[in-house]
DNA sequence: CACTCGTGGAG
DNA sequence: TCTCCAAGAGT
């Protein structure tokens, strides 16, 4: 092990650090739905939803999800479309598919019991180093590190570690550190407390050191460098893509939607037909030609720029120009396309940008009906 | 390792 | 408006 790291770890009184941290957690921990009990399935679902997602955002999704899929079996036997719909708006949709895939694996290979050891639980889809440690410690009380962004931030300050936490290699260093000082009497509370501290007290830009329960153990506080840590390199700027999106209506008031590929961005989500714009070419003409070529739809242009919609991803920006056309000849239906009315469109899973467009479409058709 | 993969909220 | 983000994992 890194000698410098070992030296810093030895400076910490691990026993008292754990006691101070866990005592604080017992007093200050938030009441959250996934803390009602230690059901491994409930813990598991919460950890997947919480990946890269804020607690306040997750809570309503979690409550609905547990009501709809209360057990391993309920989720294992559910239609994949229902799971994706329950995930709509939460983002990172492969989490939903991987979770259901893994739950089916638990049902078939582990008699419906979530594995309680590192090797087996890590083999499940969507369960990486963090989630494996989180479930093992929180649900089963095992002394495994669960190193997320909070833990790296907190421990970078406690031990004054200036490794770039954006680099994959640094996570292992923090795992080593946590493993060395983990509170064996209560690994569940210890790990949760590290994260809770990061979320509530030891925050990224303005840590509240004056009310920190482990201030006396903190190297960064002693040095006055808490605002300089952790070191985190910036990610590259997002690219912008110009899209043309088409509201194609037939004479029954239904609109055409298509399903995205089962791999990649927004996998398996439903959307209005969209494609990358060719610069300098008439937009309305591109829409008509695209529908003909990719969906065997014949249509006449109604409005080539009915609205615009931006969709901002972490690594990408879509600038969408939405046009409307009237269909004169309908395509043969496939698994990848279907016609839906205002009621039916609410039941499919769409990304936020297309959901906003769908809502606007609904408003416009309701106005037409009033006339 | 570098890149992909969402979203809504905070500063 | 812009930047950064929040309990990461898959490829």
mmCIF file of C-alpha atoms (C1' of nucleotides) in Angstrom, chain A residues 50 52 126 128 131 148 150 204 234, chain C residues 3-11:
data_model
loop_
_atom_site.group_PDB
_atom_site.id
_atom_site.type_symbol
_atom_site.label_atom_id
_atom_site.label_comp_id
_atom_site.label_asym_id
_atom_site.label_seq_id
_atom_site.Cartn_x
_atom_site.Cartn_y
_atom_site.Cartn_z
ATOM 1 C CA UNK A 50 -29.594 7.036 -5.903
ATOM 2 C CA UNK A 52 -25.915 10.050 -9.604
ATOM 3 C CA UNK A 126 -25.847 -2.761 -12.485
ATOM 4 C CA UNK A 128 -20.645 -2.114 -9.245
ATOM 5 C CA UNK A 131 -23.495 -0.607 -4.804
ATOM 6 C CA UNK A 148 -19.286 7.098 -3.591
ATOM 7 C CA UNK A 150 -19.624 11.778 -0.829
ATOM 8 C CA UNK A 204 -18.654 20.375 -1.977
ATOM 9 C CA UNK A 234 -13.431 19.075 -15.216
ATOM 10 C "C1'" DT C 3 -21.538 25.636 -14.443
ATOM 11 C "C1'" DC C 4 -21.512 21.924 -11.664
ATOM 12 C "C1'" DC C 5 -23.484 18.725 -9.968
ATOM 13 C "C1'" DA C 6 -25.766 13.632 -7.088
ATOM 14 C "C1'" DA C 7 -25.586 7.592 -2.859
ATOM 15 C "C1'" DG C 8 -21.904 5.028 -10.484
ATOM 16 C "C1'" DA C 9 -21.838 1.304 -13.876
ATOM 17 C "C1'" DG C 10 -21.065 -0.528 -18.546
ATOM 18 C "C1'" DT C 11 -18.166 -0.730 -22.398
#
